[in-house]
Short mmCIF file of C-alpha atoms in Angstrom, two decimals:
data_model
loop_
_atom_site.label_atom_id
_atom_site.label_comp_id
_atom_site.label_asym_id
_atom_site.label_seq_id
_atom_site.Cartn_x
_atom_site.Cartn_y
_atom_site.Cartn_z
CA GLY A 1 127.79 35.92 153.04
CA GLN A 2 131.31 36.76 153.95
CA SER A 3 132.91 39.14 156.42
CA LEU A 4 136.55 40.07 156.84
CA GLU A 5 138.23 41.89 159.69
CA GLN A 6 141.56 43.66 159.45
CA PRO A 7 143.05 46.55 161.42
CA SER A 8 142.23 49.95 160.01
CA GLU A 9 145.67 51.47 160.49
CA VAL A 10 149.21 50.33 161.19
CA THR A 11 152.36 52.42 161.56
CA ALA A 12 155.86 50.99 161.30
CA VAL A 13 159.42 52.21 161.01
CA GLU A 14 161.42 52.05 157.81
CA GLY A 15 163.53 48.88 157.73
CA ALA A 16 161.31 47.08 160.23
CA ILE A 17 158.86 44.19 159.80
CA VAL A 18 155.10 44.58 159.97
CA GLN A 19 152.30 42.02 160.03
CA ILE A 20 148.76 42.80 158.88
CA ASN A 21 146.19 40.32 160.11
CA CYS A 22 142.96 39.26 158.50
CA THR A 23 140.22 37.09 159.94
CA TYR A 24 137.31 35.99 157.83
CA GLN A 25 133.94 34.31 158.01
CA THR A 26 132.66 32.65 154.86
CA SER A 27 130.19 29.93 154.04
CA GLY A 28 132.70 28.28 151.74
CA PHE A 29 136.32 29.14 151.15
CA TYR A 30 138.42 29.39 148.05
CA GLY A 31 141.58 31.12 149.05
CA LEU A 32 142.75 34.36 150.64
CA SER A 33 144.24 37.12 148.49
CA TRP A 34 146.03 40.33 149.30
CA TYR A 35 146.01 43.57 147.33
CA GLN A 36 147.96 46.79 147.68
CA GLN A 37 146.61 50.21 146.81
CA HIS A 38 148.60 53.42 146.85
CA ASP A 39 146.73 56.69 147.25
CA GLY A 40 145.14 57.61 143.94
CA GLY A 41 146.14 54.31 142.39
CA ALA A 42 144.52 51.06 141.40
CA PRO A 43 144.57 48.03 143.68
CA THR A 44 147.25 45.57 142.61
CA PHE A 45 147.47 41.87 143.40
CA LEU A 46 150.14 40.83 145.88
CA SER A 47 149.57 37.22 146.83
CA TYR A 48 147.21 34.28 147.08
CA ASN A 49 146.99 31.46 149.62
CA GLY A 50 144.82 28.51 148.70
CA LEU A 51 146.36 26.11 151.18
CA ASP A 52 147.63 26.48 154.75
CA GLY A 53 151.12 27.81 155.13
CA LEU A 54 153.41 30.58 154.05
CA GLU A 55 153.85 31.98 150.55
CA GLU A 56 156.87 34.19 150.00
CA THR A 57 157.41 36.73 147.25
CA GLY A 58 160.46 38.85 147.82
CA ARG A 59 160.00 41.10 150.85
CA PHE A 60 156.34 40.11 151.13
CA SER A 61 154.98 36.90 152.62
CA SER A 62 151.44 35.77 153.20
CA PHE A 63 150.20 33.13 155.59
CA LEU A 64 146.96 31.19 155.84
CA SER A 65 145.43 28.98 158.52
CA ARG A 66 142.11 27.65 157.24
CA SER A 67 141.28 25.98 160.55
CA ASP A 68 141.55 29.37 162.29
CA SER A 69 139.96 31.36 159.42
CA TYR A 70 142.98 33.60 159.67
CA GLY A 71 145.72 34.94 157.53
CA TYR A 72 148.33 37.64 157.54
CA LEU A 73 150.53 39.64 155.24
CA LEU A 74 154.11 40.12 156.38
CA LEU A 75 156.19 42.94 154.99
CA GLN A 76 159.92 42.87 155.69
CA GLU A 77 162.61 45.52 155.30
CA LEU A 78 159.94 48.17 155.09
CA GLN A 79 160.48 50.99 152.63
CA MET A 80 158.74 54.33 152.44
CA LYS A 81 157.12 53.23 149.18
CA ASP A 82 155.29 50.48 151.10
CA SER A 83 153.04 53.15 152.60
CA ALA A 84 149.70 52.18 151.11
CA SER A 85 146.43 50.46 151.92
CA TYR A 86 146.40 46.67 152.04
CA PHE A 87 143.25 44.63 151.50
CA CYS A 88 142.60 40.99 152.19
CA ALA A 89 139.98 39.31 150.03
CA VAL A 90 138.23 35.97 149.94
CA ARG A 91 136.07 34.03 147.55
CA ASP A 92 133.46 31.52 148.70
CA GLU A 93 133.66 29.26 145.71
CA TRP A 94 135.78 29.24 142.59
CA GLY A 95 134.05 30.53 139.53
CA ASN A 96 130.66 31.21 141.03
CA THR A 97 131.11 33.85 143.68
CA PRO A 98 132.73 37.26 143.64
CA LEU A 99 135.93 38.29 145.38
CA VAL A 100 134.95 40.04 148.60
CA PHE A 101 137.34 42.54 150.15
CA GLY A 102 138.02 43.65 153.69
CA LYS A 103 137.90 47.35 154.51
CA GLY A 104 141.65 47.68 154.23
CA THR A 105 144.59 48.48 156.47
CA ARG A 106 146.37 51.75 155.92
CA LEU A 107 150.08 51.24 156.49
CA SER A 108 152.23 54.27 157.22
CA VAL A 109 155.97 53.77 157.09
CA ILE A 110 157.90 56.40 159.04
CA ALA A 111 161.59 57.24 159.07
CA LYS B 1 149.80 44.69 126.81
CA ALA B 2 147.39 47.44 127.72
CA GLY B 3 145.80 47.38 131.16
CA VAL B 4 142.21 47.93 132.19
CA THR B 5 140.93 51.25 130.92
CA GLN B 6 138.13 53.15 132.58
CA THR B 7 136.43 56.26 131.29
CA PRO B 8 135.75 58.90 132.31
CA ARG B 9 138.33 59.24 135.08
CA TYR B 10 136.51 62.05 136.84
CA LEU B 11 133.00 63.35 136.62
CA ILE B 12 130.66 65.58 138.54
CA LYS B 13 126.91 65.13 138.50
CA THR B 14 123.98 66.53 140.41
CA ARG B 15 121.39 64.63 142.38
CA GLY B 16 118.76 63.00 140.24
CA GLN B 17 120.95 62.70 137.16
CA GLN B 18 122.22 59.46 135.76
CA VAL B 19 125.73 58.37 134.83
CA THR B 20 127.30 55.73 132.63
CA LEU B 21 130.82 54.47 133.28
CA SER B 22 132.83 52.43 130.82
CA CYS B 23 135.46 49.76 131.26
CA SER B 24 137.68 48.09 128.67
CA PRO B 25 139.30 44.95 130.10
CA ILE B 26 142.70 43.57 129.30
CA SER B 27 142.66 41.96 125.87
CA GLY B 28 141.58 38.36 126.16
CA HIS B 29 139.95 38.78 129.55
CA ARG B 30 136.31 37.78 129.51
CA SER B 31 135.40 38.49 133.12
CA VAL B 32 134.71 42.01 134.34
CA SER B 33 133.85 42.99 137.90
CA TRP B 34 132.79 46.35 139.28
CA TYR B 35 133.43 47.65 142.77
CA GLN B 36 132.48 50.82 144.63
CA GLN B 37 135.14 52.26 146.90
CA THR B 38 134.38 54.85 149.57
CA PRO B 39 136.62 56.00 152.44
CA GLY B 40 136.53 53.54 155.30
CA GLN B 41 134.32 51.04 153.46
CA GLY B 42 136.84 49.26 151.34
CA LEU B 43 135.79 47.81 148.03
CA GLN B 44 132.15 46.81 147.84
CA PHE B 45 131.17 44.42 145.10
CA LEU B 46 128.64 45.63 142.54
CA PHE B 47 128.50 43.08 139.70
CA GLU B 48 130.48 40.52 137.79
CA TYR B 49 130.05 39.71 134.12
CA PHE B 50 131.40 36.84 132.12
CA SER B 51 130.80 36.46 128.40
CA GLU B 52 127.97 39.01 128.45
CA THR B 53 126.17 37.26 131.34
CA GLN B 54 125.85 38.69 134.81
CA ARG B 55 127.33 36.04 137.07
CA ASN B 56 126.99 37.78 140.41
CA LYS B 57 125.38 40.89 141.82
CA GLY B 58 126.17 42.70 145.02
CA ASN B 59 123.78 44.22 147.52
CA PHE B 60 123.08 47.51 145.78
CA PRO B 61 119.73 49.04 144.84
CA GLY B 62 118.24 48.61 141.40
CA ARG B 63 119.47 52.07 140.42
CA PHE B 64 122.79 50.38 139.78
CA SER B 65 122.92 48.34 136.61
CA GLY B 66 125.49 47.07 134.20
CA ARG B 67 126.09 45.13 131.06
CA GLN B 68 128.85 43.53 129.08
CA PHE B 69 129.27 43.58 125.33
CA SER B 70 130.47 40.87 122.99
CA ASN B 71 133.97 42.40 122.95
CA SER B 72 134.03 42.08 126.77
CA ARG B 73 133.82 45.83 127.31
CA SER B 74 131.47 46.67 130.13
CA GLU B 75 129.40 49.61 131.24
CA MET B 76 127.68 50.38 134.49
CA ASN B 77 124.89 52.84 134.94
CA VAL B 78 123.62 54.62 138.01
CA SER B 79 120.27 56.33 137.71
CA THR B 80 118.67 58.94 139.97
CA LEU B 81 121.96 59.79 141.58
CA GLU B 82 122.13 60.40 145.32
CA LEU B 83 124.81 62.18 147.32
CA GLY B 84 125.87 58.83 148.79
CA ASP B 85 126.78 57.54 145.34
CA SER B 86 129.89 59.73 145.38
CA ALA B 87 132.70 57.22 145.22
CA LEU B 88 135.50 55.72 143.21
CA TYR B 89 134.12 53.06 140.87
CA LEU B 90 136.65 50.42 140.05
CA CYS B 91 136.52 47.93 137.24
CA ALA B 92 138.61 44.77 137.26
CA SER B 93 139.14 42.06 134.70
CA SER B 94 140.40 38.51 134.90
CA SER B 95 141.13 35.85 132.36
CA THR B 96 138.35 33.53 133.51
CA SER B 97 135.40 33.98 135.79
CA GLY B 98 136.85 33.46 139.24
CA SER B 99 140.47 33.17 138.12
CA PHE B 100 142.35 30.47 139.99
CA THR B 101 144.40 32.72 142.24
CA GLY B 102 141.66 35.29 142.63
CA GLU B 103 143.82 37.77 140.78
CA LEU B 104 141.90 40.70 139.43
CA PHE B 105 143.50 43.42 137.32
CA PHE B 106 142.06 46.79 138.26
CA GLY B 107 141.69 49.98 136.32
CA GLU B 108 142.45 53.40 137.81
CA GLY B 109 138.77 53.96 138.47
CA SER B 110 136.16 56.57 137.70
CA ARG B 111 135.75 59.10 140.48
CA LEU B 112 132.16 60.25 140.68
CA THR B 113 131.14 63.29 142.68
CA VAL B 114 127.44 63.92 143.18
CA LEU B 115 126.47 67.46 144.22
#
């Protein structure tokens, strides 16, 4: 089976940078994904890392190190609207195993 | 194009009753997954269906069941409800089973309260 560890809560100041870490244990590995969920809303896809390195999408970046079973989501120029829960997720094997989520990190952006 | 639609959005049941939740995926998506979300527990995988076949099943008791129809719509059923079944039930669709990037498109969820 799989297990993922991420911090339960993070607080950061508006305009700052915050990093949310995720470590995982899986029998196989087919990529690390990140999802955002605002209170009362549906989770929405943010990014995917299939290979080692950094993927950048606007203010958000995601990093993966397969050798360390570790990844992170980096949020820059934080805005109040970034206050949400962030989930990392992994899949053991493409097509045959479900996407398994971590318990989520609640990010609070303060003025 | 329309997103994933889940009905009902909210429902209240009492212990021992059963409930059926419905999910209409994005048009053209053949894979539907169900997750249970409770505070502090994240999203726990229930089942995944692809072309009417259950591809994967999570570690939930047999009271939890599901199915997928030929039009890709899916239902999940929980029988003999327990207080601990109170949760947000999320449905997600993707264009193929295990889409390449792992991207799932989620509905707003059905919030079940068991009294």
